[in-house]
Tab-separated table of C-alpha atoms in Angstrom:
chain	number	residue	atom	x	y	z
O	1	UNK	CA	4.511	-2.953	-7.239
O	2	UNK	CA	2.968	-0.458	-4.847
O	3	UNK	CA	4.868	2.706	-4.557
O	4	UNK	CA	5.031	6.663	-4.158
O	5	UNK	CA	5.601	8.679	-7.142
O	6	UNK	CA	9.183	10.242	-6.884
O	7	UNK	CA	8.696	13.862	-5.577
O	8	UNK	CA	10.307	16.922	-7.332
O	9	UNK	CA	13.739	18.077	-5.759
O	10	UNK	CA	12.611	20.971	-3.136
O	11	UNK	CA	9.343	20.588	-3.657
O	12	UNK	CA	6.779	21.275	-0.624
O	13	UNK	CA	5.644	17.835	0.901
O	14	UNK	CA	2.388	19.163	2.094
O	15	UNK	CA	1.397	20.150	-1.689
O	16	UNK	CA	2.375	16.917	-2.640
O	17	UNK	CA	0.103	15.255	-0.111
O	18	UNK	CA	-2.827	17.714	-0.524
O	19	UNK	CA	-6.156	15.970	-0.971
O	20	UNK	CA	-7.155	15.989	-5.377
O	21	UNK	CA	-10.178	16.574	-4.523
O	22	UNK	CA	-9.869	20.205	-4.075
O	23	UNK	CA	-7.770	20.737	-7.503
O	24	UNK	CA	-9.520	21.939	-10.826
O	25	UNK	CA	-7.187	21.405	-13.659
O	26	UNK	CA	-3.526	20.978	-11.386
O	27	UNK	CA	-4.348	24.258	-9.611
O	28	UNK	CA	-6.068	24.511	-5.468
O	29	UNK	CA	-9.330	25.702	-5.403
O	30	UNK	CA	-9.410	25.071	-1.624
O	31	UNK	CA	-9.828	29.025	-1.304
O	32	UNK	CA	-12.870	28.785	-2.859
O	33	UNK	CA	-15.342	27.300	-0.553
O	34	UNK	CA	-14.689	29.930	2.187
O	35	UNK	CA	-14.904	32.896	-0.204
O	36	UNK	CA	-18.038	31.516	-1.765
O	37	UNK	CA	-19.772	30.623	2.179
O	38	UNK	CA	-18.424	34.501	3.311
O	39	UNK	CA	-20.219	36.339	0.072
O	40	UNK	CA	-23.411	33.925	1.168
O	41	UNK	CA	-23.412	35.300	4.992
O	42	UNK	CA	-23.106	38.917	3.742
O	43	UNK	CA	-26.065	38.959	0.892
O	44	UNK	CA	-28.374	36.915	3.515
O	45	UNK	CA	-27.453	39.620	6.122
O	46	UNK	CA	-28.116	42.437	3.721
O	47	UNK	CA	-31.404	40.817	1.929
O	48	UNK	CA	-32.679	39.224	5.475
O	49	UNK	CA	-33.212	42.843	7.004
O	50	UNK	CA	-32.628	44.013	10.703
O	51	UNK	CA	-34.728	40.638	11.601
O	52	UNK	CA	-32.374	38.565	10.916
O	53	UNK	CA	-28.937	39.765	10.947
O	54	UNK	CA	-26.504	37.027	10.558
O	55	UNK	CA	-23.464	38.913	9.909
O	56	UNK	CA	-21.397	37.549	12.735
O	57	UNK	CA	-21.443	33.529	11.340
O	58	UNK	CA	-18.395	35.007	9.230
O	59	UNK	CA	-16.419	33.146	12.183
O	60	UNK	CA	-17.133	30.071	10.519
O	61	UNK	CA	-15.207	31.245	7.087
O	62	UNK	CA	-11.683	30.858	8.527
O	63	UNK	CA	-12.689	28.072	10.609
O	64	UNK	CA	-13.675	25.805	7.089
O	65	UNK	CA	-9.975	27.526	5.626
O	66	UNK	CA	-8.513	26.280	8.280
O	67	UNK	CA	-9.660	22.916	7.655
O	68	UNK	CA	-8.620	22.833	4.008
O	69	UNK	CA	-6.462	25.745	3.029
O	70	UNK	CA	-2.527	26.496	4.075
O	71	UNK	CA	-1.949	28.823	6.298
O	72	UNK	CA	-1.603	31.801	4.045
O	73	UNK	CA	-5.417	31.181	2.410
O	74	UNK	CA	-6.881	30.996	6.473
O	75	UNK	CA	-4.785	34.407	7.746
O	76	UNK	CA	-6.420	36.066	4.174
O	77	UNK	CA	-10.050	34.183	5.012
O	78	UNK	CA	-10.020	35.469	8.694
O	79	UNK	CA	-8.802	38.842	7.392
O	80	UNK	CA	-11.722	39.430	5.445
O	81	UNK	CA	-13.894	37.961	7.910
O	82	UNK	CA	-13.233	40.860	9.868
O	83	UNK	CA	-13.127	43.208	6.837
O	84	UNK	CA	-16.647	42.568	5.775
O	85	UNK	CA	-17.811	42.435	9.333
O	86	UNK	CA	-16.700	45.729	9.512
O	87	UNK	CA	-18.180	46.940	6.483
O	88	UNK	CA	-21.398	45.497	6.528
O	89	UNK	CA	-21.957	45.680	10.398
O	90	UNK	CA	-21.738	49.738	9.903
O	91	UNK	CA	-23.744	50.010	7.382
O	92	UNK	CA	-26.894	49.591	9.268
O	93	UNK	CA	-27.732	52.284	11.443
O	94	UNK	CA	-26.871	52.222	14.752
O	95	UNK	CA	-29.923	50.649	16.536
O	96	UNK	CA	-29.857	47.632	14.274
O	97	UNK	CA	-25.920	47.029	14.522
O	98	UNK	CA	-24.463	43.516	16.411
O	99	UNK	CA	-21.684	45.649	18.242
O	100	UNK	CA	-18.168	44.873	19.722
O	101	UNK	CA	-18.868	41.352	21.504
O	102	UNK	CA	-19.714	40.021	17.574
O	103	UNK	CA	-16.691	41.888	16.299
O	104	UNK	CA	-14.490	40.089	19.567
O	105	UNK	CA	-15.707	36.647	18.615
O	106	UNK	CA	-14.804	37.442	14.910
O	107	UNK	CA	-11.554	38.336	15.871
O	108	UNK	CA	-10.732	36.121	18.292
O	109	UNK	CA	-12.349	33.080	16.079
O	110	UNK	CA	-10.057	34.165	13.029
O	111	UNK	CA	-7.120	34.004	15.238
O	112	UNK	CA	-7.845	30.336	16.325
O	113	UNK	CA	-8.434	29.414	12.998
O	114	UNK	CA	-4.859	30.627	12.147
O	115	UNK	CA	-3.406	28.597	15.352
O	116	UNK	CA	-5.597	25.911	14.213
O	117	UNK	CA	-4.625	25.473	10.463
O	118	UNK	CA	-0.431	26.060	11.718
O	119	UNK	CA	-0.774	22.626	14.087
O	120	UNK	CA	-2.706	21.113	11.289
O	121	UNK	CA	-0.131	21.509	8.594
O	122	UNK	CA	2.844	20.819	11.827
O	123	UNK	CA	0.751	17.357	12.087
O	124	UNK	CA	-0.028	16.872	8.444
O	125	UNK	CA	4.144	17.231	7.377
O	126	UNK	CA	5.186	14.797	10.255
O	127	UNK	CA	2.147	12.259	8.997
O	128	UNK	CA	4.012	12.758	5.253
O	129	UNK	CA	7.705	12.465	6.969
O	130	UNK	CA	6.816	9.432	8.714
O	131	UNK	CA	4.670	7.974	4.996
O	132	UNK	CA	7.896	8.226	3.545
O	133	UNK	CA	10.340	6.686	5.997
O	134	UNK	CA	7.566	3.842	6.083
O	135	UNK	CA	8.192	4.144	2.032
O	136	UNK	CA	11.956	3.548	1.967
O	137	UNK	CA	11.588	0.475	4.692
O	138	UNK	CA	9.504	-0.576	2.199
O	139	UNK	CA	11.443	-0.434	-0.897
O	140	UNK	CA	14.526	-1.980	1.059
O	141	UNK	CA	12.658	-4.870	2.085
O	142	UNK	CA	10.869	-5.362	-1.541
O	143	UNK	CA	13.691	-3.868	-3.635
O	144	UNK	CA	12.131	-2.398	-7.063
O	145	UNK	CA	12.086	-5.375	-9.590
O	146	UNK	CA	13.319	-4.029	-13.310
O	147	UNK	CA	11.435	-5.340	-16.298
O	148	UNK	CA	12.854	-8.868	-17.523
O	149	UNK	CA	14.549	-9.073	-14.381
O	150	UNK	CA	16.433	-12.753	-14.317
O	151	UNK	CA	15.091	-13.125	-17.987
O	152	UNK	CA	11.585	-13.714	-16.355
O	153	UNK	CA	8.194	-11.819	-17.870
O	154	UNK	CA	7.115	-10.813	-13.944
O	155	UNK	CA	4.228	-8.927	-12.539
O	156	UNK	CA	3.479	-7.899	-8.818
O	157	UNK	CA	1.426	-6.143	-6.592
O	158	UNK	CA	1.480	-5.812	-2.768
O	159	UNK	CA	-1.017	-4.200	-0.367
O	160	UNK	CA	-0.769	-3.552	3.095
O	161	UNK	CA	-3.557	-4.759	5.202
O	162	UNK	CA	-2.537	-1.690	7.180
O	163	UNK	CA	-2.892	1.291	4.544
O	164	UNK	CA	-1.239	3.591	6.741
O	165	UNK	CA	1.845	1.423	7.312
O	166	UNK	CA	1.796	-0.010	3.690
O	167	UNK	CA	4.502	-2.293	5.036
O	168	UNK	CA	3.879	-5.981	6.874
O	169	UNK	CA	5.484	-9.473	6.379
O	170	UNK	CA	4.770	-10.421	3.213
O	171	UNK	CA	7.882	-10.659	1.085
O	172	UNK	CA	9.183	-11.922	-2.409
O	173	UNK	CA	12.517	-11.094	-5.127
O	174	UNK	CA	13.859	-12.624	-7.826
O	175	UNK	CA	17.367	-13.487	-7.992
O	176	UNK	CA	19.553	-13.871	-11.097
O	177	UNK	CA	22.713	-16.044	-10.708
O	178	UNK	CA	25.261	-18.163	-12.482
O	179	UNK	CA	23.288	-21.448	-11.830
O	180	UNK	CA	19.988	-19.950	-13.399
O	181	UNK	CA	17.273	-17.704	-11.842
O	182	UNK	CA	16.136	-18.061	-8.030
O	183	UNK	CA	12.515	-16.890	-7.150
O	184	UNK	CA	11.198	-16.444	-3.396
O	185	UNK	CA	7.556	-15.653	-2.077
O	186	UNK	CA	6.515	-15.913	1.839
O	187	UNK	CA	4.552	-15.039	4.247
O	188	UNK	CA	5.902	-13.668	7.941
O	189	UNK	CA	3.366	-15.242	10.501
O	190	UNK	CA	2.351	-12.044	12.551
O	191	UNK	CA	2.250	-8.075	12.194
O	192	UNK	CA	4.058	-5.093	12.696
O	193	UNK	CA	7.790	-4.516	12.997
O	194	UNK	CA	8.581	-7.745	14.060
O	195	UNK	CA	7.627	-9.304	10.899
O	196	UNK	CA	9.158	-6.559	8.814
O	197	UNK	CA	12.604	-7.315	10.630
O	198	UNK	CA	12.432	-11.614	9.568
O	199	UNK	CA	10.984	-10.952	5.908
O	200	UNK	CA	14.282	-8.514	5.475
O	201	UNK	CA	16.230	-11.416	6.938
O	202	UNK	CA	15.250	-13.855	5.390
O	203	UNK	CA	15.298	-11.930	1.553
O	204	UNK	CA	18.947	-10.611	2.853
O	205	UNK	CA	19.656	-14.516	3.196
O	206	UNK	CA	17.899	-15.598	-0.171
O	207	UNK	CA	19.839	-13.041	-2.193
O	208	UNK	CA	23.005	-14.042	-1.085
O	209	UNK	CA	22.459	-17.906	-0.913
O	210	UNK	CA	20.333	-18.035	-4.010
O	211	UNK	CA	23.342	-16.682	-6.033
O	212	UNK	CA	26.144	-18.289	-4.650
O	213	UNK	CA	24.598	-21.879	-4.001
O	214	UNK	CA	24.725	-24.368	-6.407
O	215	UNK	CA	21.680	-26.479	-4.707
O	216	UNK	CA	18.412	-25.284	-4.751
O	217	UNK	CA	18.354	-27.623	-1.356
O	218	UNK	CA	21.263	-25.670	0.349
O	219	UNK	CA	19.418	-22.205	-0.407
O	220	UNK	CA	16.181	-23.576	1.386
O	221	UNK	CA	18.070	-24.829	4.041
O	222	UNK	CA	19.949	-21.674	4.089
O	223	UNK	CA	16.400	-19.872	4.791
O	224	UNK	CA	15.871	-22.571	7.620
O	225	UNK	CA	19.259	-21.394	9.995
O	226	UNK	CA	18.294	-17.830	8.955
O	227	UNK	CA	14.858	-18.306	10.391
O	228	UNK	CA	15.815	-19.709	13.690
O	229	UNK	CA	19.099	-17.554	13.767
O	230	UNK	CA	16.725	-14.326	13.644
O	231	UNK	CA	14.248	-16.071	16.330
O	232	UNK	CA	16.773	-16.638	18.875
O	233	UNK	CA	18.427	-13.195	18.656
O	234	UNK	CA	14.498	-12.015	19.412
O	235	UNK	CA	14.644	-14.148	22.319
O	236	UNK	CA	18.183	-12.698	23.238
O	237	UNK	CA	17.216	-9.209	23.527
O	238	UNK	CA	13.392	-10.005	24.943
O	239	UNK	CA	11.421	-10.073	21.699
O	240	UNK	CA	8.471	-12.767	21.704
O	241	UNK	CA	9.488	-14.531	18.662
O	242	UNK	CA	8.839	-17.879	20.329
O	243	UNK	CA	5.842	-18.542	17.565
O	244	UNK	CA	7.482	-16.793	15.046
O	245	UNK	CA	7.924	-18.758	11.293
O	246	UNK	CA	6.997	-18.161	7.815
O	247	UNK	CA	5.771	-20.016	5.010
O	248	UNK	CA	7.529	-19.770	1.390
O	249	UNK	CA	7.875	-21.048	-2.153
O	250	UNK	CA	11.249	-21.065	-3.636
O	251	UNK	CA	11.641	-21.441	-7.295
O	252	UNK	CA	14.389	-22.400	-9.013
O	253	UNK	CA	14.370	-21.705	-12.809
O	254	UNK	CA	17.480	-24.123	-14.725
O	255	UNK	CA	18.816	-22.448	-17.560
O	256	UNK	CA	19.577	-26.054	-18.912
O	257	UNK	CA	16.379	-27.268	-18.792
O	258	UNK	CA	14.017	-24.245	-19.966
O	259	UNK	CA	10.835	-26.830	-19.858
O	260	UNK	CA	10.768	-27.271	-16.095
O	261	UNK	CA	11.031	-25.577	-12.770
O	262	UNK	CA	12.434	-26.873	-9.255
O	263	UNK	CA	10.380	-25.475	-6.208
O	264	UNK	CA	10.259	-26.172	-2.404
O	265	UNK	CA	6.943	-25.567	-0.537
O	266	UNK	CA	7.857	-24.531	3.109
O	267	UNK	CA	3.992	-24.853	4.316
O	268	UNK	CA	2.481	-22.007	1.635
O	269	UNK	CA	-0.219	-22.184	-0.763
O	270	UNK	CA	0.776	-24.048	-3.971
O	271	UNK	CA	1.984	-21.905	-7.047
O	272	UNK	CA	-1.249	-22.123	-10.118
O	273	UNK	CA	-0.078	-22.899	-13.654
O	274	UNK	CA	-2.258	-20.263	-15.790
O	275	UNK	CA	-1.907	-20.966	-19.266
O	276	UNK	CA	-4.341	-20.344	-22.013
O	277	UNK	CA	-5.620	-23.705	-21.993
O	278	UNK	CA	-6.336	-24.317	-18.575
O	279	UNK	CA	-4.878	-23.974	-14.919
O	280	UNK	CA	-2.466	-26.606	-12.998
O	281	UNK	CA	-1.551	-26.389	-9.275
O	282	UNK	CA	2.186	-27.262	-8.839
O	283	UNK	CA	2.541	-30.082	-6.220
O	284	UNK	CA	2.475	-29.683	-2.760
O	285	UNK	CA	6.173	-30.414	-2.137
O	286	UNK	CA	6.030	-30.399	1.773
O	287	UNK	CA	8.575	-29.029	3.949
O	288	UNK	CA	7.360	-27.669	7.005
O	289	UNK	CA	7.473	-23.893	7.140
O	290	UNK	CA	10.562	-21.845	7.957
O	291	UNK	CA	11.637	-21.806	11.916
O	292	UNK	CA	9.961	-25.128	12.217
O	293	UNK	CA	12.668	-27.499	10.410
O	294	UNK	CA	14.359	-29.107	13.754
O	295	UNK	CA	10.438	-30.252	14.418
O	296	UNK	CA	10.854	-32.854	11.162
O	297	UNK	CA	12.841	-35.604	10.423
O	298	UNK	CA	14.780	-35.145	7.052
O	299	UNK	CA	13.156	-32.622	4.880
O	300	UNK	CA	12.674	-33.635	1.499
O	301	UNK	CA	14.757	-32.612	-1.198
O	302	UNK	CA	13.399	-30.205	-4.285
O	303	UNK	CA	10.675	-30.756	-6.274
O	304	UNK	CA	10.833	-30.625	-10.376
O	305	UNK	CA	7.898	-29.900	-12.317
O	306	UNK	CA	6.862	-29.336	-16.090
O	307	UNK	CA	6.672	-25.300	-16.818
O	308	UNK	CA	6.988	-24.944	-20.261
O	309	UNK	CA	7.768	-21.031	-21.602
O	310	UNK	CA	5.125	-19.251	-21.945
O	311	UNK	CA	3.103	-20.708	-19.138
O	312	UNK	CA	2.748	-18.803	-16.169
O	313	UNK	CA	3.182	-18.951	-12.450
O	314	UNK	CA	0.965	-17.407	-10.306
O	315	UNK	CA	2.007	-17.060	-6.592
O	316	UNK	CA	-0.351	-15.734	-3.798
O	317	UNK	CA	-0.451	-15.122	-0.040
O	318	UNK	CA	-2.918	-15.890	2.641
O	319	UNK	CA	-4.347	-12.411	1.913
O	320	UNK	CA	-5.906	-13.275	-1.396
O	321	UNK	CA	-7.275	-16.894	-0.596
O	322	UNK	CA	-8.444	-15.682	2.653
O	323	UNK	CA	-10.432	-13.108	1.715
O	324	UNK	CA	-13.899	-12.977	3.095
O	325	UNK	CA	-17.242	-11.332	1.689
O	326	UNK	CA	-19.814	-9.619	3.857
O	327	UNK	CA	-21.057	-13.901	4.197
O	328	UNK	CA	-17.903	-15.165	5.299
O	329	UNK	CA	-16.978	-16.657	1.874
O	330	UNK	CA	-13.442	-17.387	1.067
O	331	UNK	CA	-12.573	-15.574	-2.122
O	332	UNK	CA	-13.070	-18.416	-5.093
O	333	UNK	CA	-9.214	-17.458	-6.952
O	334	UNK	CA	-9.593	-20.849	-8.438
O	335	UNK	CA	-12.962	-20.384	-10.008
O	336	UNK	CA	-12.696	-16.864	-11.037
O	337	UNK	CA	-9.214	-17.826	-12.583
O	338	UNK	CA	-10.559	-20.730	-14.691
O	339	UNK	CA	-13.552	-18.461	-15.815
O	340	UNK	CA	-11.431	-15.590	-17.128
O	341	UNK	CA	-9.329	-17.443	-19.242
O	342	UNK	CA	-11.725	-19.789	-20.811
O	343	UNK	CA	-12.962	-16.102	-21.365
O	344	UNK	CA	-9.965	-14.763	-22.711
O	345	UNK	CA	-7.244	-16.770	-22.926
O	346	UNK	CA	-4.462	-13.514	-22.867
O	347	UNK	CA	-5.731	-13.769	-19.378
O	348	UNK	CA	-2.479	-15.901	-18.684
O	349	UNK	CA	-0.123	-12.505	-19.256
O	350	UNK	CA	1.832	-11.639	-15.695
O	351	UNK	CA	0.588	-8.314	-15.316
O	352	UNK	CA	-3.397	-8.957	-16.345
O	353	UNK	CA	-3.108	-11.816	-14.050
O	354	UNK	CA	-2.120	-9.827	-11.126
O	355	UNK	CA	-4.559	-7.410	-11.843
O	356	UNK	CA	-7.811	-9.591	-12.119
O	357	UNK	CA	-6.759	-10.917	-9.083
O	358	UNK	CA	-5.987	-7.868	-7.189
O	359	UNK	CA	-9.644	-6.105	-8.479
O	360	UNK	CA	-11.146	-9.468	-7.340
O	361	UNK	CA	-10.052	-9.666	-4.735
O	362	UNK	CA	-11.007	-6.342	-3.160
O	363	UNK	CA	-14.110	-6.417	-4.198
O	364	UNK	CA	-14.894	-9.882	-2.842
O	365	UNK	CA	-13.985	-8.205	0.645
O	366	UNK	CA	-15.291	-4.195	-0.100
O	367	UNK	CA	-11.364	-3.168	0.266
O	368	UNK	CA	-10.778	-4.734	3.485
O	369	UNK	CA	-8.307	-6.761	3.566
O	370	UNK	CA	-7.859	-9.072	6.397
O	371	UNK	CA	-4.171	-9.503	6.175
O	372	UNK	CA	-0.797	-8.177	3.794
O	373	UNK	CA	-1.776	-9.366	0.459
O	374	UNK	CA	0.951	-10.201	-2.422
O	375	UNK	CA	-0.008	-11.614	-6.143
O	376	UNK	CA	3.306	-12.292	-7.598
O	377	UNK	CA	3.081	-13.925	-11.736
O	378	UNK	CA	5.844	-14.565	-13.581
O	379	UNK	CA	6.978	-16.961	-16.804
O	380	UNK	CA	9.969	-17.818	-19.126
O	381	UNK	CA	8.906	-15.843	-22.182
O	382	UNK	CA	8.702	-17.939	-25.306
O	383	UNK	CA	11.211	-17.997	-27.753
O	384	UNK	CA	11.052	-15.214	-30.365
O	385	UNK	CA	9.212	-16.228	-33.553
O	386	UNK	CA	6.957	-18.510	-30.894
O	387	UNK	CA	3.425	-18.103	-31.063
């Protein structure tokens, strides 16, 4: 999964968030761009003559520090600004000198740079304050998954069409319990908070129900009530959650019967076997999706498939198999699938799956993404001394 690296206790947010680009074996070398454009302005002035004397443009040193230095690095760059002005400026005799407006506007340009670097860095901590409240939302709605989790070989990666607000309504967990591993993977129809606040609903429901419930049926309708329970309370207090629903796949993994699976389908694309030898597409297993359930008659009870150990299940949302190129092509996950593991059949591993299908997948659409994407694989592991 997507995530920031944990920061050092007391360390200075704004280092952490610095740009790499400007860093030459761990250390800043931000300072070194001014101090290499302020020697250039004083050896043209000097070598240029009384012609050309260009010893004032030093009021563009602090001006690129402030841009990409902290505020100590632009007060030092707009100190020697002034400093060499000084020096330079009076060695020329008197005639050829550039005089007190110059030395005003190197002054007064330093001291803006200053002002302007202090509400950058003011801007730049609130943009990394707000990065990681988004973070935490993020981790509370798609709680860290530990390897092995539920006894299942799992993979996952999530990206926000958003990348600012790396957080959407895309949402999936796996859920150990008494009566055998419980799997969910949706999709929250729309954007933005509102979508954040059903997908933590409905995973709040699913992690309660899926352990406690003996029925993979009572867990999905479980997810139903939750769903229209969370739409009317939007009503209540003048949300517009009128069209609001989500589509889903919940798994249910028996621990007495380790050669099949039981799934649901509320309206979402259907889960891919990817073995070595080929690639299956579980059955449809139609209920309609989640906030829609009064609109059907009885919905249909769970669906049991063959998933033998080993063989994995790959689960995506509308952001991978609606992924356009610069022609309006959908991506081809099917195709490119089947090719790579004729290729190589260790293809069929959880975490090279998600990955082919994550690089794929951005570059079939350059990086934009046209919606929150999630590629979710996972698999009963073979027995040990199983090939």
């Amino acid at each position: 999964m997507r995530g920031l690296l944990p920061r050092p206790s007391g360390a200075d947010p704004l280092v952490s968030g610095r740009s790499q680009l400007l860093r030459v074996g761990g250390r800043s070398v931000a300072w070194l761009p001014p101090l290499v454009l302020l020697f250039l302005i004083a050896v043209v002035d000097w070598a240029s003559g009384s012609s050309f004397r260009i010893i004032s443009w030093v009021v563009l040193v602090p001006s690129v520090a402030a841009a990409i230095c902290g505020l100590g690095g632009t007060i030092t760059a707009a100190v020697l600004a002034v400093v060499i002005y000084v020096v330079e400026d009076r060695a020329w005799p008197h005639q050829y000198r550039t005089g007190l407006p110059d030395f005003v506007l190197v002054v007064l340009g330093g001291a803006l740079a200053v002002l302007v670097c202090a509400v950058r860095l003011r801007g730049e901590r609130r943009m990394l304050h707000m990065q990681d409240i988004v973070e935490t939302t993020r981790r509370a709605v798609l709680r860290p998954l530990p390897p092995g989790w539920g006894g299942l070989d799992h993979a996952a990666v999530y990206l926000a069409a958003d990348s600012v607000a790396r957080v959407g309504g895309d949402f999936y967990d796996i859920q150990p319990s008494p009566l055998g591993t419980r799997v969910l993977l949706g999709d929250v129809q729309g954007k933005g908070l509102g979508a954040v606040a059903a997908a933590s609903a409905l995973l709040g429901t699913f992690r309660e129900a899926a352990y406690h419930e003996p029925l993979l049926d009572t867990v999905a309708d479980r997810l139903e009530t939750r769903m229209r329970r969370h739409i009317r309370y939007g009503a209540a207090i003048g949300r517009d959650e009128d069209d609001r629903f989500a589509t889903a796949v919940l798994l249910g993994f028996p621990p007495a019967d380790p050669g099949h699976v039981e799934f649901i389908n509320f309206g979402h694309e259907p889960a891919l076997v990817v073995t070595p030898g080929g690639i299956r597409a579980l059955p449809p297993g139609g209920r309609l999706p989640l906030g829609f359930g009064d609109l059907g008659g009885r919905p249909p009870g769970a669906v049991r498939a063959p998933l033998a150990p080993g063989e994995t299940l790959l689960l995506v949302t509308d952001g991978v198999s609606e992924a356009r190129d610069t022609a309006g092509r959908f991506f081809p996950l099917l195709d490119r699938l089947t090719r790579a593991v004729a290729a190589d059949p260790g293809t069929a591993e959880p975490g090279r799956l998600v990955r082919l299908v994550r690089d794929g997948t951005l570059r079939h659409c350059r990086g934009r993404l046209g919606d929150d994407t999630t590629i979710f694989a996972l698999r009963r592991p073979r027995p040990p001394g199983e090939p």
